[in-house]
Amino acid sequence: MSDAAAPVAARIEALGGPGLVACAVPIGAGGRLAPEEARAMARAVPARRAEFAAGRCAARRAMQRLGRAAQTVPMRPDRSPHWPEGLHGSISHDTGLAVAALCQGGAAFGIDLASAAPLDRALWNEIATPQELDQGTTGFDRGEIARLVFSAKEAAYKAQFPASGAVLGFDAMRIEVGQGGLVARLMREAGPYAAGTAFRGGWARIGDRLVVLMQAPAPAAAAQPGFASGNTASPGRARMVRRAGVS
């Protein structure tokens, strides 16, 4: 396990609270994929296969920590993980590390693991409003706030998708940043979530990485328009900046 893996997993568990477990695996140490998992990577480049394998390995380790047998996690047609019955889960990748978080029951959630480096200024207007960028956070400049807003929207997107199946752009949410706390507020309806619905969570900086966890409102977990309730990674998002790294 890399030096970063244990602190990242521990911080995600702290953000998620009792019942949530997380495991992190260095990319390149994920082992073999099951045949039904490998089919999704048949045309992928080696780097993508490696991060996918590490994410699946992390997910199986998390299942075992929950007292369940390690099971395969195939990719759904929408490119999100097909979690075993009764589990909510989320997977994220950053350079060199993949992390998976799981819980049994409870509300859907999403995680994001990202570099803490300032976001490229050319992307600021696509990711955030001036009001979001102007939020004061001790020790963060506007580029670092942009990065945090980006990660919060990624994680909240994953949290809302199981019940809504909605592909959302960055303008569909507004992020409120506090010291360790986050709120992602929907600006428009998304499936069962009305405009104004708040997804709440937290964030932490660990070395040169950010970790973010956002949780859906609990009642929405019952609404499932053709998607598994435990499915908290995203499909391919035409309007989102990052593509690989969520499953």
PDB file of C-alpha atoms in Angstrom:
ATOM      1  CA  MET A   1       0.000   0.000   0.000  1.00  0.00           C
ATOM      2  CA  SER A   2       1.338   3.442  -0.884  1.00  0.00           C
ATOM      3  CA  ASP A   3       2.062   5.983   1.839  1.00  0.00           C
ATOM      4  CA  ALA A   4      -1.011   7.974   0.740  1.00  0.00           C
ATOM      5  CA  ALA A   5      -3.499   5.096   0.616  1.00  0.00           C
ATOM      6  CA  ALA A   6      -4.218   4.644   4.325  1.00  0.00           C
ATOM      7  CA  PRO A   7      -4.651   8.371   5.172  1.00  0.00           C
ATOM      8  CA  VAL A   8      -6.933   8.913   2.165  1.00  0.00           C
ATOM      9  CA  ALA A   9      -9.150   5.952   3.074  1.00  0.00           C
ATOM     10  CA  ALA A  10      -9.273   6.977   6.734  1.00  0.00           C
ATOM     11  CA  ARG A  11     -10.279  10.541   5.922  1.00  0.00           C
ATOM     12  CA  ILE A  12     -13.071   9.411   3.589  1.00  0.00           C
ATOM     13  CA  GLU A  13     -14.405   7.170   6.348  1.00  0.00           C
ATOM     14  CA  ALA A  14     -14.330  10.105   8.762  1.00  0.00           C
ATOM     15  CA  LEU A  15     -16.249  12.254   6.272  1.00  0.00           C
ATOM     16  CA  GLY A  16     -18.809   9.504   5.656  1.00  0.00           C
ATOM     17  CA  GLY A  17     -19.424   8.631   9.283  1.00  0.00           C
ATOM     18  CA  PRO A  18     -20.362   5.298  10.906  1.00  0.00           C
ATOM     19  CA  GLY A  19     -21.132   2.454   8.528  1.00  0.00           C
ATOM     20  CA  LEU A  20     -19.050   3.708   5.607  1.00  0.00           C
ATOM     21  CA  VAL A  21     -15.776   1.989   4.792  1.00  0.00           C
ATOM     22  CA  ALA A  22     -13.122   3.016   2.276  1.00  0.00           C
ATOM     23  CA  CYS A  23     -10.094   1.308   0.794  1.00  0.00           C
ATOM     24  CA  ALA A  24      -7.417   2.792  -1.433  1.00  0.00           C
ATOM     25  CA  VAL A  25      -5.184   0.863  -3.835  1.00  0.00           C
ATOM     26  CA  PRO A  26      -2.166   2.170  -5.778  1.00  0.00           C
ATOM     27  CA  ILE A  27      -2.853   2.181  -9.502  1.00  0.00           C
ATOM     28  CA  GLY A  28      -0.917  -0.698 -10.997  1.00  0.00           C
ATOM     29  CA  ALA A  29      -1.546  -2.936  -7.979  1.00  0.00           C
ATOM     30  CA  GLY A  30      -5.142  -3.849  -8.775  1.00  0.00           C
ATOM     31  CA  GLY A  31      -4.594  -7.439  -9.878  1.00  0.00           C
ATOM     32  CA  ARG A  32      -6.736  -9.326 -12.372  1.00  0.00           C
ATOM     33  CA  LEU A  33     -10.246  -8.363 -13.399  1.00  0.00           C
ATOM     34  CA  ALA A  34     -13.101 -10.841 -13.520  1.00  0.00           C
ATOM     35  CA  PRO A  35     -14.255 -11.626 -17.089  1.00  0.00           C
ATOM     36  CA  GLU A  36     -17.433  -9.537 -16.740  1.00  0.00           C
ATOM     37  CA  GLU A  37     -15.334  -6.597 -15.534  1.00  0.00           C
ATOM     38  CA  ALA A  38     -12.641  -7.045 -18.170  1.00  0.00           C
ATOM     39  CA  ARG A  39     -15.185  -6.817 -21.007  1.00  0.00           C
ATOM     40  CA  ALA A  40     -15.697  -3.135 -20.192  1.00  0.00           C
ATOM     41  CA  MET A  41     -11.978  -2.514 -20.670  1.00  0.00           C
ATOM     42  CA  ALA A  42     -11.517  -4.504 -23.881  1.00  0.00           C
ATOM     43  CA  ARG A  43     -10.697  -1.373 -25.896  1.00  0.00           C
ATOM     44  CA  ALA A  44      -9.226   0.738 -23.125  1.00  0.00           C
ATOM     45  CA  VAL A  45      -5.634   1.959 -23.094  1.00  0.00           C
ATOM     46  CA  PRO A  46      -3.335   0.333 -20.494  1.00  0.00           C
ATOM     47  CA  ALA A  47      -3.473   3.339 -18.138  1.00  0.00           C
ATOM     48  CA  ARG A  48      -7.274   3.227 -18.034  1.00  0.00           C
ATOM     49  CA  ARG A  49      -7.269  -0.538 -17.471  1.00  0.00           C
ATOM     50  CA  ALA A  50      -4.857  -0.097 -14.573  1.00  0.00           C
ATOM     51  CA  GLU A  51      -6.950   2.538 -12.791  1.00  0.00           C
ATOM     52  CA  PHE A  52     -10.136   0.533 -13.417  1.00  0.00           C
ATOM     53  CA  ALA A  53      -8.532  -2.592 -11.945  1.00  0.00           C
ATOM     54  CA  ALA A  54      -7.287  -0.677  -8.903  1.00  0.00           C
ATOM     55  CA  GLY A  55     -10.758   0.757  -8.296  1.00  0.00           C
ATOM     56  CA  ARG A  56     -12.370  -2.689  -8.496  1.00  0.00           C
ATOM     57  CA  CYS A  57      -9.713  -4.104  -6.183  1.00  0.00           C
ATOM     58  CA  ALA A  58     -10.399  -1.320  -3.677  1.00  0.00           C
ATOM     59  CA  ALA A  59     -14.140  -2.025  -3.910  1.00  0.00           C
ATOM     60  CA  ARG A  60     -13.661  -5.735  -3.162  1.00  0.00           C
ATOM     61  CA  ARG A  61     -11.466  -4.953  -0.174  1.00  0.00           C
ATOM     62  CA  ALA A  62     -14.147  -2.594   1.113  1.00  0.00           C
ATOM     63  CA  MET A  63     -16.793  -5.323   0.728  1.00  0.00           C
ATOM     64  CA  GLN A  64     -14.695  -7.628   2.873  1.00  0.00           C
ATOM     65  CA  ARG A  65     -14.342  -4.942   5.520  1.00  0.00           C
ATOM     66  CA  LEU A  66     -18.144  -4.776   5.599  1.00  0.00           C
ATOM     67  CA  GLY A  67     -18.219  -8.518   6.289  1.00  0.00           C
ATOM     68  CA  ARG A  68     -19.368  -9.435   2.802  1.00  0.00           C
ATOM     69  CA  ALA A  69     -17.794 -11.704   0.229  1.00  0.00           C
ATOM     70  CA  ALA A  70     -15.675  -9.936  -2.369  1.00  0.00           C
ATOM     71  CA  GLN A  71     -17.796  -9.746  -5.524  1.00  0.00           C
ATOM     72  CA  THR A  72     -17.278  -8.524  -9.055  1.00  0.00           C
ATOM     73  CA  VAL A  73     -18.376  -5.004  -9.974  1.00  0.00           C
ATOM     74  CA  PRO A  74     -19.272  -4.996 -13.684  1.00  0.00           C
ATOM     75  CA  MET A  75     -19.833  -1.801 -15.633  1.00  0.00           C
ATOM     76  CA  ARG A  76     -23.410  -0.917 -16.539  1.00  0.00           C
ATOM     77  CA  PRO A  77     -24.355   0.287 -20.035  1.00  0.00           C
ATOM     78  CA  ASP A  78     -24.247   3.855 -18.653  1.00  0.00           C
ATOM     79  CA  ARG A  79     -20.614   3.139 -17.629  1.00  0.00           C
ATOM     80  CA  SER A  80     -21.330   3.192 -13.896  1.00  0.00           C
ATOM     81  CA  PRO A  81     -20.504   0.342 -11.494  1.00  0.00           C
ATOM     82  CA  HIS A  82     -23.128  -2.337 -10.923  1.00  0.00           C
ATOM     83  CA  TRP A  83     -22.899  -2.735  -7.168  1.00  0.00           C
ATOM     84  CA  PRO A  84     -24.044  -5.892  -5.373  1.00  0.00           C
ATOM     85  CA  GLU A  85     -27.551  -5.793  -3.948  1.00  0.00           C
ATOM     86  CA  GLY A  86     -27.869  -3.680  -0.814  1.00  0.00           C
ATOM     87  CA  LEU A  87     -24.683  -1.656  -1.270  1.00  0.00           C
ATOM     88  CA  HIS A  88     -24.120   1.995  -2.043  1.00  0.00           C
ATOM     89  CA  GLY A  89     -20.687   2.691  -3.436  1.00  0.00           C
ATOM     90  CA  SER A  90     -18.499   5.216  -5.161  1.00  0.00           C
ATOM     91  CA  ILE A  91     -15.076   5.010  -6.824  1.00  0.00           C
ATOM     92  CA  SER A  92     -12.617   7.752  -7.693  1.00  0.00           C
ATOM     93  CA  HIS A  93      -9.058   7.974  -9.023  1.00  0.00           C
ATOM     94  CA  ASP A  94      -6.229  10.432  -8.859  1.00  0.00           C
ATOM     95  CA  THR A  95      -2.691  10.131 -10.164  1.00  0.00           C
ATOM     96  CA  GLY A  96      -1.311   6.889  -8.762  1.00  0.00           C
ATOM     97  CA  LEU A  97      -4.228   6.032  -6.455  1.00  0.00           C
ATOM     98  CA  ALA A  98      -7.756   4.617  -6.667  1.00  0.00           C
ATOM     99  CA  VAL A  99     -10.231   4.654  -3.798  1.00  0.00           C
ATOM    100  CA  ALA A 100     -13.603   2.975  -3.270  1.00  0.00           C
ATOM    101  CA  ALA A 101     -16.095   3.680  -0.493  1.00  0.00           C
ATOM    102  CA  LEU A 102     -19.080   1.496   0.390  1.00  0.00           C
ATOM    103  CA  CYS A 103     -21.923   1.319   2.856  1.00  0.00           C
ATOM    104  CA  GLN A 104     -24.896  -0.961   3.410  1.00  0.00           C
ATOM    105  CA  GLY A 105     -28.170   0.911   3.186  1.00  0.00           C
ATOM    106  CA  GLY A 106     -28.439   4.577   4.077  1.00  0.00           C
ATOM    107  CA  ALA A 107     -28.293   7.430   1.603  1.00  0.00           C
ATOM    108  CA  ALA A 108     -26.494   7.393  -1.731  1.00  0.00           C
ATOM    109  CA  PHE A 109     -23.215   9.288  -1.796  1.00  0.00           C
ATOM    110  CA  GLY A 110     -20.366  10.227  -4.071  1.00  0.00           C
ATOM    111  CA  ILE A 111     -16.642  10.673  -3.517  1.00  0.00           C
ATOM    112  CA  ASP A 112     -13.986  12.538  -5.436  1.00  0.00           C
ATOM    113  CA  LEU A 113     -10.218  12.270  -5.122  1.00  0.00           C
ATOM    114  CA  ALA A 114      -8.254  14.955  -6.917  1.00  0.00           C
ATOM    115  CA  SER A 115      -5.063  16.951  -6.981  1.00  0.00           C
ATOM    116  CA  ALA A 116      -5.163  19.918  -4.623  1.00  0.00           C
ATOM    117  CA  ALA A 117      -3.296  22.031  -7.177  1.00  0.00           C
ATOM    118  CA  PRO A 118      -5.113  25.139  -8.441  1.00  0.00           C
ATOM    119  CA  LEU A 119      -7.478  24.445 -11.318  1.00  0.00           C
ATOM    120  CA  ASP A 120      -6.392  25.769 -14.700  1.00  0.00           C
ATOM    121  CA  ARG A 121      -7.725  29.321 -14.925  1.00  0.00           C
ATOM    122  CA  ALA A 122      -9.081  28.635 -18.423  1.00  0.00           C
ATOM    123  CA  LEU A 123     -11.639  26.277 -16.832  1.00  0.00           C
ATOM    124  CA  TRP A 124     -12.889  28.543 -14.064  1.00  0.00           C
ATOM    125  CA  ASN A 125     -15.819  30.024 -15.963  1.00  0.00           C
ATOM    126  CA  GLU A 126     -16.977  26.584 -17.056  1.00  0.00           C
ATOM    127  CA  ILE A 127     -16.813  25.113 -13.557  1.00  0.00           C
ATOM    128  CA  ALA A 128     -17.977  27.899 -11.264  1.00  0.00           C
ATOM    129  CA  THR A 129     -19.690  31.253 -10.939  1.00  0.00           C
ATOM    130  CA  PRO A 130     -17.792  34.321  -9.661  1.00  0.00           C
ATOM    131  CA  GLN A 131     -19.747  34.015  -6.412  1.00  0.00           C
ATOM    132  CA  GLU A 132     -18.540  30.437  -5.924  1.00  0.00           C
ATOM    133  CA  LEU A 133     -14.940  31.458  -6.591  1.00  0.00           C
ATOM    134  CA  ASP A 134     -15.138  34.377  -4.166  1.00  0.00           C
ATOM    135  CA  GLN A 135     -15.943  32.219  -1.144  1.00  0.00           C
ATOM    136  CA  GLY A 136     -13.316  32.644   1.530  1.00  0.00           C
ATOM    137  CA  THR A 137     -11.534  29.491   2.691  1.00  0.00           C
ATOM    138  CA  THR A 138      -8.461  29.805   4.882  1.00  0.00           C
ATOM    139  CA  GLY A 139      -5.284  29.061   2.978  1.00  0.00           C
ATOM    140  CA  PHE A 140      -6.949  28.678  -0.436  1.00  0.00           C
ATOM    141  CA  ASP A 141      -6.536  31.026  -3.369  1.00  0.00           C
ATOM    142  CA  ARG A 142      -9.168  31.324  -6.134  1.00  0.00           C
ATOM    143  CA  GLY A 143      -7.576  28.572  -8.204  1.00  0.00           C
ATOM    144  CA  GLU A 144      -7.690  26.201  -5.244  1.00  0.00           C
ATOM    145  CA  ILE A 145     -11.295  27.195  -4.523  1.00  0.00           C
ATOM    146  CA  ALA A 146     -12.095  26.415  -8.176  1.00  0.00           C
ATOM    147  CA  ARG A 147     -10.562  22.978  -7.694  1.00  0.00           C
ATOM    148  CA  LEU A 148     -12.610  22.367  -4.552  1.00  0.00           C
ATOM    149  CA  VAL A 149     -15.817  23.508  -6.259  1.00  0.00           C
ATOM    150  CA  PHE A 150     -15.039  21.200  -9.167  1.00  0.00           C
ATOM    151  CA  SER A 151     -14.521  18.208  -6.859  1.00  0.00           C
ATOM    152  CA  ALA A 152     -17.648  18.993  -4.861  1.00  0.00           C
ATOM    153  CA  LYS A 153     -19.731  19.068  -8.047  1.00  0.00           C
ATOM    154  CA  GLU A 154     -18.188  15.787  -9.194  1.00  0.00           C
ATOM    155  CA  ALA A 155     -19.045  14.094  -5.893  1.00  0.00           C
ATOM    156  CA  ALA A 156     -22.546  15.586  -5.710  1.00  0.00           C
ATOM    157  CA  TYR A 157     -23.175  14.513  -9.298  1.00  0.00           C
ATOM    158  CA  LYS A 158     -22.385  10.928  -8.313  1.00  0.00           C
ATOM    159  CA  ALA A 159     -24.648  11.221  -5.264  1.00  0.00           C
ATOM    160  CA  GLN A 160     -27.663  12.413  -7.250  1.00  0.00           C
ATOM    161  CA  PHE A 161     -27.356  10.058 -10.202  1.00  0.00           C
ATOM    162  CA  PRO A 162     -28.746   6.827  -8.678  1.00  0.00           C
ATOM    163  CA  ALA A 163     -32.199   8.289  -8.125  1.00  0.00           C
ATOM    164  CA  SER A 164     -32.301  10.769 -10.999  1.00  0.00           C
ATOM    165  CA  GLY A 165     -30.347   9.227 -13.879  1.00  0.00           C
ATOM    166  CA  ALA A 166     -29.771  12.858 -14.844  1.00  0.00           C
ATOM    167  CA  VAL A 167     -26.738  14.063 -16.787  1.00  0.00           C
ATOM    168  CA  LEU A 168     -25.980  17.493 -15.316  1.00  0.00           C
ATOM    169  CA  GLY A 169     -23.599  20.234 -16.295  1.00  0.00           C
ATOM    170  CA  PHE A 170     -21.611  22.277 -13.818  1.00  0.00           C
ATOM    171  CA  ASP A 171     -24.209  25.052 -13.989  1.00  0.00           C
ATOM    172  CA  ALA A 172     -26.835  22.731 -12.476  1.00  0.00           C
ATOM    173  CA  MET A 173     -25.378  23.131  -8.961  1.00  0.00           C
ATOM    174  CA  ARG A 174     -24.045  25.856  -6.718  1.00  0.00           C
ATOM    175  CA  ILE A 175     -21.462  25.027  -4.082  1.00  0.00           C
ATOM    176  CA  GLU A 176     -21.304  26.621  -0.642  1.00  0.00           C
ATOM    177  CA  VAL A 177     -17.889  26.098   0.966  1.00  0.00           C
ATOM    178  CA  GLY A 178     -17.215  26.078   4.696  1.00  0.00           C
ATOM    179  CA  GLN A 179     -14.228  25.012   6.770  1.00  0.00           C
ATOM    180  CA  GLY A 180     -14.585  21.258   6.250  1.00  0.00           C
ATOM    181  CA  GLY A 181     -18.242  21.471   5.188  1.00  0.00           C
ATOM    182  CA  LEU A 182     -19.886  21.653   1.773  1.00  0.00           C
ATOM    183  CA  VAL A 183     -23.377  22.118   0.370  1.00  0.00           C
ATOM    184  CA  ALA A 184     -24.242  21.461  -3.275  1.00  0.00           C
ATOM    185  CA  ARG A 185     -27.594  23.031  -4.110  1.00  0.00           C
ATOM    186  CA  LEU A 186     -29.464  22.058  -7.265  1.00  0.00           C
ATOM    187  CA  MET A 187     -30.451  24.946  -9.494  1.00  0.00           C
ATOM    188  CA  ARG A 188     -33.014  22.882 -11.397  1.00  0.00           C
ATOM    189  CA  GLU A 189     -35.040  19.709 -10.959  1.00  0.00           C
ATOM    190  CA  ALA A 190     -33.190  16.409 -11.414  1.00  0.00           C
ATOM    191  CA  GLY A 191     -35.444  13.364 -11.287  1.00  0.00           C
ATOM    192  CA  PRO A 192     -36.988  13.239  -7.789  1.00  0.00           C
ATOM    193  CA  TYR A 193     -34.860  16.143  -6.570  1.00  0.00           C
ATOM    194  CA  ALA A 194     -36.536  19.537  -6.702  1.00  0.00           C
ATOM    195  CA  ALA A 195     -34.665  22.725  -7.484  1.00  0.00           C
ATOM    196  CA  GLY A 196     -33.046  23.873  -4.260  1.00  0.00           C
ATOM    197  CA  THR A 197     -32.349  20.362  -2.950  1.00  0.00           C
ATOM    198  CA  ALA A 198     -29.170  20.352  -0.866  1.00  0.00           C
ATOM    199  CA  PHE A 199     -26.541  17.617  -1.013  1.00  0.00           C
ATOM    200  CA  ARG A 200     -24.296  17.912   2.014  1.00  0.00           C
ATOM    201  CA  GLY A 201     -20.824  16.668   2.730  1.00  0.00           C
ATOM    202  CA  GLY A 202     -17.285  17.508   3.621  1.00  0.00           C
ATOM    203  CA  TRP A 203     -13.767  17.811   2.339  1.00  0.00           C
ATOM    204  CA  ALA A 204     -10.215  17.541   3.497  1.00  0.00           C
ATOM    205  CA  ARG A 205      -6.763  18.237   2.158  1.00  0.00           C
ATOM    206  CA  ILE A 206      -4.268  15.391   2.574  1.00  0.00           C
ATOM    207  CA  GLY A 207      -0.827  16.333   1.332  1.00  0.00           C
ATOM    208  CA  ASP A 208      -1.189  17.239  -2.328  1.00  0.00           C
ATOM    209  CA  ARG A 209      -4.685  15.743  -2.670  1.00  0.00           C
ATOM    210  CA  LEU A 210      -8.263  16.760  -1.953  1.00  0.00           C
ATOM    211  CA  VAL A 211     -10.867  14.265  -0.809  1.00  0.00           C
ATOM    212  CA  VAL A 212     -14.553  15.161  -1.021  1.00  0.00           C
ATOM    213  CA  LEU A 213     -17.648  13.221   0.014  1.00  0.00           C
ATOM    214  CA  MET A 214     -21.200  14.394  -0.747  1.00  0.00           C
ATOM    215  CA  GLN A 215     -24.364  12.673   0.433  1.00  0.00           C
ATOM    216  CA  ALA A 216     -27.832  12.637  -1.102  1.00  0.00           C
ATOM    217  CA  PRO A 217     -30.896  13.416   1.009  1.00  0.00           C
ATOM    218  CA  ALA A 218     -32.000  10.085   2.482  1.00  0.00           C
ATOM    219  CA  PRO A 219     -35.627  10.015   1.228  1.00  0.00           C
ATOM    220  CA  ALA A 220     -34.493  10.206  -2.400  1.00  0.00           C
ATOM    221  CA  ALA A 221     -32.863   6.777  -2.156  1.00  0.00           C
ATOM    222  CA  ALA A 222     -36.256   5.167  -2.748  1.00  0.00           C
ATOM    223  CA  ALA A 223     -36.679   6.702  -6.210  1.00  0.00           C
ATOM    224  CA  GLN A 224     -35.082   4.490  -8.863  1.00  0.00           C
ATOM    225  CA  PRO A 225     -35.989   5.387 -12.465  1.00  0.00           C
ATOM    226  CA  GLY A 226     -34.326   2.379 -14.045  1.00  0.00           C
ATOM    227  CA  PHE A 227     -31.051   2.670 -12.130  1.00  0.00           C
ATOM    228  CA  ALA A 228     -29.752   0.672  -9.181  1.00  0.00           C
ATOM    229  CA  SER A 229     -29.946   2.569  -5.908  1.00  0.00           C
ATOM    230  CA  GLY A 230     -26.343   1.717  -5.112  1.00  0.00           C
ATOM    231  CA  ASN A 231     -25.011   3.125  -8.359  1.00  0.00           C
ATOM    232  CA  THR A 232     -23.059   6.212  -7.371  1.00  0.00           C
ATOM    233  CA  ALA A 233     -20.581   6.670 -10.166  1.00  0.00           C
ATOM    234  CA  SER A 234     -21.477   8.628 -13.242  1.00  0.00           C
ATOM    235  CA  PRO A 235     -22.225   7.688 -16.831  1.00  0.00           C
ATOM    236  CA  GLY A 236     -20.252   9.254 -19.648  1.00  0.00           C
ATOM    237  CA  ARG A 237     -21.021  12.961 -19.214  1.00  0.00           C
ATOM    238  CA  ALA A 238     -20.862  15.007 -22.363  1.00  0.00           C
ATOM    239  CA  ARG A 239     -20.964  18.225 -20.376  1.00  0.00           C
ATOM    240  CA  MET A 240     -18.538  17.331 -17.611  1.00  0.00           C
ATOM    241  CA  VAL A 241     -14.825  18.021 -17.894  1.00  0.00           C
ATOM    242  CA  ARG A 242     -13.414  14.781 -16.514  1.00  0.00           C
ATOM    243  CA  ARG A 243     -14.312  11.452 -18.108  1.00  0.00           C
ATOM    244  CA  ALA A 244     -12.250   8.542 -16.812  1.00  0.00           C
ATOM    245  CA  GLY A 245     -11.717   8.470 -13.026  1.00  0.00           C
ATOM    246  CA  VAL A 246     -15.239   7.834 -11.792  1.00  0.00           C
ATOM    247  CA  SER A 247     -15.527   4.089 -12.205  1.00  0.00           C
TER     248      SER A 247
END
